[in-house]
Structures are given as structure tokens and as C-alpha cells.
Coordinates of C-alpha atoms in Angstrom, one line a residue:
Chain J
D12 CA -8.3 -11.0 -6.4
A13 CA -9.1 -9.6 -9.8
K14 CA -6.4 -7.7 -11.8
T15 CA -6.7 -4.1 -12.7
T16 CA -5.5 -2.0 -15.7
Q17 CA -4.7 1.7 -15.5
P18 CA -3.1 4.2 -17.8
T19 CA 0.6 4.7 -17.1
S20 CA 0.4 8.4 -16.7
M21 CA -1.9 11.4 -16.9
D22 CA -1.7 15.1 -16.7
C23 CA -4.2 17.5 -15.2
A24 CA -4.4 21.3 -14.9
E25 CA -4.4 22.7 -11.4
G26 CA -7.9 23.5 -10.3
R27 CA -9.5 21.2 -12.8
A28 CA -11.1 17.8 -12.1
A29 CA -8.8 14.8 -12.5
N30 CA -10.5 11.7 -13.7
L31 CA -8.5 8.5 -13.3
P32 CA -9.9 5.4 -15.0
C33 CA -9.4 1.7 -13.9
N34 CA -10.5 -1.4 -15.7
H35 CA -11.3 -4.5 -13.6
S36 CA -13.3 -6.7 -16.0
T37 CA -12.8 -9.9 -14.0
I38 CA -14.1 -8.5 -10.7
S39 CA -16.3 -10.8 -8.8
G40 CA -19.4 -10.0 -6.8
N41 CA -17.7 -9.9 -3.4
E42 CA -14.7 -7.8 -4.4
Y43 CA -14.4 -4.1 -3.5
V44 CA -12.6 -1.5 -5.5
Y45 CA -10.0 0.4 -3.5
W46 CA -8.0 3.5 -4.4
Y47 CA -4.7 4.4 -2.8
R48 CA -2.1 7.0 -3.8
Q49 CA 1.6 7.3 -3.1
I50 CA 3.3 10.7 -3.0
H51 CA 7.0 10.5 -3.7
S52 CA 9.0 8.8 -1.0
Q53 CA 5.9 8.2 1.3
G54 CA 3.8 5.3 2.2
P55 CA 0.5 4.7 0.3
Q56 CA -2.4 6.7 1.5
Y57 CA -6.0 5.4 1.4
I58 CA -8.4 7.5 -0.7
I59 CA -11.7 5.7 -1.0
H60 CA -13.3 2.3 -1.7
G61 CA -16.6 1.0 -2.9
L62 CA -18.5 -2.1 -3.9
K63 CA -21.2 -1.1 -6.4
N64 CA -22.6 2.3 -5.4
N65 CA -20.8 5.5 -6.1
E66 CA -18.9 6.8 -3.1
T67 CA -17.8 10.3 -2.1
N68 CA -15.6 11.5 0.7
E69 CA -13.6 14.6 1.5
M70 CA -10.8 13.6 -0.8
A71 CA -12.5 12.1 -3.9
S72 CA -15.4 10.5 -5.6
L73 CA -15.5 7.0 -6.9
I74 CA -17.8 6.1 -9.8
I75 CA -18.3 2.4 -10.5
T76 CA -20.1 1.3 -13.7
E77 CA -23.2 -0.7 -13.4
D78 CA -21.5 -3.9 -14.6
R79 CA -18.7 -3.1 -12.1
K80 CA -16.1 -3.8 -14.8
S81 CA -14.6 -0.4 -14.5
S82 CA -14.4 2.6 -12.2
T83 CA -13.2 6.2 -12.2
L84 CA -11.6 8.1 -9.4
I85 CA -12.4 11.8 -9.5
L86 CA -10.4 14.5 -7.7
P87 CA -12.8 17.4 -8.1
H88 CA -10.3 20.3 -7.9
A89 CA -6.8 19.0 -8.4
T90 CA -3.9 20.8 -6.6
L91 CA -0.2 20.5 -7.1
R92 CA -0.1 18.3 -3.9
D93 CA -2.2 15.7 -5.7
T94 CA 0.7 14.8 -7.9
A95 CA 1.3 11.2 -7.1
V96 CA 1.0 7.6 -8.3
Y97 CA -2.6 6.4 -7.9
Y98 CA -3.3 2.7 -7.5
C99 CA -6.6 1.0 -8.2
I100 CA -6.9 -2.4 -6.3
V101 CA -9.6 -5.0 -6.3
K102 CA -9.9 -7.0 -3.1
R103 CA -12.4 -8.9 -1.0
S104 CA -12.8 -6.6 1.9
Y105 CA -13.6 -9.2 4.4
N106 CA -10.4 -11.1 3.6
N107 CA -7.5 -10.4 5.9
N108 CA -5.0 -10.5 3.1
D109 CA -2.7 -7.8 1.8
M110 CA -3.2 -5.3 -0.9
R111 CA -1.6 -6.2 -4.2
F112 CA -0.3 -3.2 -6.1
G113 CA -0.1 -2.9 -9.9
A114 CA 1.9 -0.2 -11.7
G115 CA -0.7 2.5 -11.0
T116 CA -1.2 5.8 -12.8
R117 CA 1.3 8.6 -12.4
L118 CA -0.8 11.8 -12.1
T119 CA 1.0 15.1 -12.7
V120 CA -0.9 18.2 -11.8
K121 CA 0.4 21.2 -13.7
P122 CA 0.1 24.9 -12.8
Chain D
G229 CA -7.9 7.0 11.0
A230 CA -5.6 4.4 12.2
V231 CA -1.9 5.3 12.3
V232 CA 1.1 3.1 11.5
S233 CA 4.6 4.4 12.2
Q234 CA 8.0 3.1 11.1
H235 CA 11.4 3.7 12.6
P236 CA 13.8 4.7 11.4
S237 CA 12.6 6.8 8.4
W238 CA 15.9 6.4 6.7
V239 CA 19.1 4.5 7.5
I240 CA 22.5 4.1 5.8
C241 CA 24.6 1.1 6.7
K242 CA 27.7 -0.6 5.5
S243 CA 27.7 -3.8 3.4
G244 CA 27.7 -6.9 5.6
T245 CA 26.0 -5.3 8.6
S246 CA 22.4 -5.9 9.8
V247 CA 19.6 -3.3 10.0
K248 CA 16.4 -3.5 12.0
I249 CA 13.3 -1.6 11.0
E250 CA 10.3 -1.3 13.3
C251 CA 6.7 -1.0 12.4
R252 CA 4.1 0.0 15.0
S253 CA 0.4 0.4 15.1
L254 CA -0.1 3.4 17.3
D255 CA -3.8 3.4 18.1
F256 CA -5.0 -0.1 17.3
Q257 CA -4.0 -3.7 17.6
A258 CA -2.9 -5.4 14.5
T259 CA -3.0 -9.1 14.3
T260 CA -1.6 -9.1 10.8
M261 CA 1.1 -6.8 9.4
F262 CA 2.7 -6.8 6.0
W263 CA 6.1 -5.9 4.7
Y264 CA 6.6 -4.4 1.2
R265 CA 9.7 -3.4 -0.7
Q266 CA 9.8 -0.8 -3.4
F267 CA 12.6 -0.1 -5.8
P268 CA 12.9 3.2 -7.6
K269 CA 10.2 3.8 -10.2
Q270 CA 8.6 0.5 -9.4
S271 CA 5.5 -0.5 -7.5
L272 CA 5.2 -2.0 -4.1
M273 CA 6.1 -5.7 -3.9
L274 CA 4.9 -7.8 -1.0
M275 CA 7.7 -9.5 0.9
A276 CA 6.0 -11.2 3.8
T277 CA 2.9 -11.4 5.9
S278 CA 3.5 -11.2 9.6
N279 CA 1.0 -12.7 12.2
E280 CA 1.4 -12.0 15.9
G281 CA 2.8 -14.9 17.7
S282 CA 3.6 -17.0 14.7
K283 CA 6.1 -17.3 12.0
A284 CA 5.9 -14.9 9.0
T285 CA 4.8 -16.1 5.6
Y286 CA 7.2 -15.1 2.9
E287 CA 6.5 -14.5 -0.8
Q288 CA 8.2 -16.6 -3.4
G289 CA 11.7 -15.4 -4.0
V290 CA 12.1 -13.6 -0.6
E291 CA 14.9 -15.1 1.5
K292 CA 13.5 -15.7 5.0
D293 CA 17.0 -16.1 6.5
K294 CA 18.0 -12.7 5.1
F295 CA 14.8 -10.8 6.0
L296 CA 14.0 -11.8 9.5
I297 CA 10.5 -10.8 10.7
N298 CA 9.4 -10.8 14.3
H299 CA 5.8 -9.9 15.2
A300 CA 6.2 -10.1 19.0
S301 CA 3.1 -8.1 20.0
L302 CA -0.1 -6.8 18.6
T303 CA 1.4 -3.4 18.0
L304 CA 4.9 -4.2 16.8
S305 CA 6.5 -6.0 14.0
T306 CA 10.2 -5.8 13.1
L307 CA 12.1 -6.5 9.9
T308 CA 15.8 -7.2 10.1
V309 CA 17.9 -7.1 7.0
T310 CA 20.8 -9.4 7.8
S311 CA 24.2 -9.1 6.1
A312 CA 22.9 -6.2 3.9
H313 CA 24.3 -5.7 0.5
P314 CA 23.9 -2.7 -1.9
E315 CA 21.2 -4.6 -3.8
D316 CA 19.1 -4.5 -0.6
S317 CA 19.0 -0.7 -0.9
S318 CA 15.3 0.0 -1.2
F319 CA 12.2 1.7 0.3
Y320 CA 10.7 -0.7 2.9
I321 CA 7.0 -0.1 3.8
C322 CA 4.9 -1.9 6.4
S323 CA 1.2 -2.0 6.8
A324 CA -1.4 -3.4 9.2
N325 CA -4.9 -4.6 8.9
I326 CA -7.6 -3.5 11.3
R327 CA -11.0 -5.0 11.4
D328 CA -13.6 -2.2 11.2
E329 CA -17.2 -3.2 11.4
R330 CA -17.6 -5.8 8.6
S331 CA -14.4 -5.5 6.8
Y332 CA -10.6 -5.3 7.0
E333 CA -8.9 -2.0 6.2
Q334 CA -5.2 -1.7 5.5
Y335 CA -3.1 1.2 6.8
F336 CA 0.4 1.9 5.6
G337 CA 3.4 3.3 7.4
P338 CA 5.5 6.1 6.0
G339 CA 8.3 3.9 4.8
T340 CA 12.0 3.4 5.6
R341 CA 14.6 4.2 3.1
L342 CA 17.6 1.8 3.4
T343 CA 20.9 2.6 1.7
V344 CA 23.6 0.0 1.9
T345 CA 27.1 1.3 1.0

């Protein structure tokens, strides 16, 4: 599975959109981009995933560049409860293997 | 969505004793479960992959005789930390794969915090 690169930390004002970038320049054609987050002392929570089209659900939007080498997770109206570590993971979805976690981005939403 | 539970949520034990952590898939059958360990301010590190009815596959550097994994049914996997030492104090998280339509999705438990005194 391809490696990902994310900023170590980011701040966001409450109520504003949080845009979390992820680089995955070595992604291959059959690999999906997954986003999870981990709130302090909890297990990771699935947010969203996509292959090449932009995706949106009740939690977030995922924007994948046309060349698929990078993506952005968007939390449209960040709240204090969105403070967490966000992990971008690239994985072949049909593969029954585990998720491999990098360091992630620590997002702090400030009042 | 699918739910994975862990028990206990936290445990304190004395050095030299053994501790068992349970991981259950509540509303689906999981042929494959995973065990992760997370030290403070670090990311999740995979310890082992557990397949129902067969021996677990351990990651390099993880002692299989110290971290015993049993995946006896399609809804239960257990991790036993044997002869625990303070350096085993960590946050242990399990997860399970479920096949949904064309792909596998992974769901995580809430974690178990182990403190060895």
C-alpha cells in the first residue's frame, strides 16, 4: 500500500471549514484513500473513503485530485468535538489486510 | 454501521500477572480481526492479524509467546498479555474486517487501556 504524508498539526476556528491535506504520490490505480480520526483515548472512527471521484457524507467531504496524488478532507463546519488526530490511509479496498496508520494530523478546533 | 466492542475498557494489573482482553464483533461475523497497540502520543502499530480457526500472524518484533491471540469464533478474538511488565502498559485496540458489497471495510473497537504496576 502506498505511503501518505500529512502535516503534523493544524488549527481551525470553531464554525469554520477544516481542510486537511494528504499527499499520496505513489498511489496505484486500485488503491482507495481512506480517512479515519481518533479522538483522545478512543478507537479510530471511520470518516470517508474514495477512489477517484469526490465523495461526501454526513461527516465530511473528500476531494481527490485528478491525478490522485493528493486529497483533502473537508469538515465543513468544525466543532470543538472534531478535535482529534486525522489519519489518511491508502489501501486496496478489496484486500482483506489491515489499515496501516501513519502519524496523522492533529487537528485542534479552537473557540 | 458495524460495531466492535472490547472488554475491559481499562485494566490495572500487577507485574508478572496475565491479562486477557476480549474483542467482539456485535452485529457481523468477522473472519479476520486485527490487534493494534498505541503508546502515548504515538500512532497505532499493528501487532497481529487474527484469522478465525487458525494461528495468528504476528508482526516483526512482537513476541507471540507473550501476546497470545485466540480467534475461536467468528465474533470473538482474545488477546492475552502474559507475564505483564510495566513496559506493556499501553492502549490496545482491536478491529475487524467485514466484506460489504465489493470491498472490505475495517471497524475499530473503543480500545483497552492496560496499566501494569
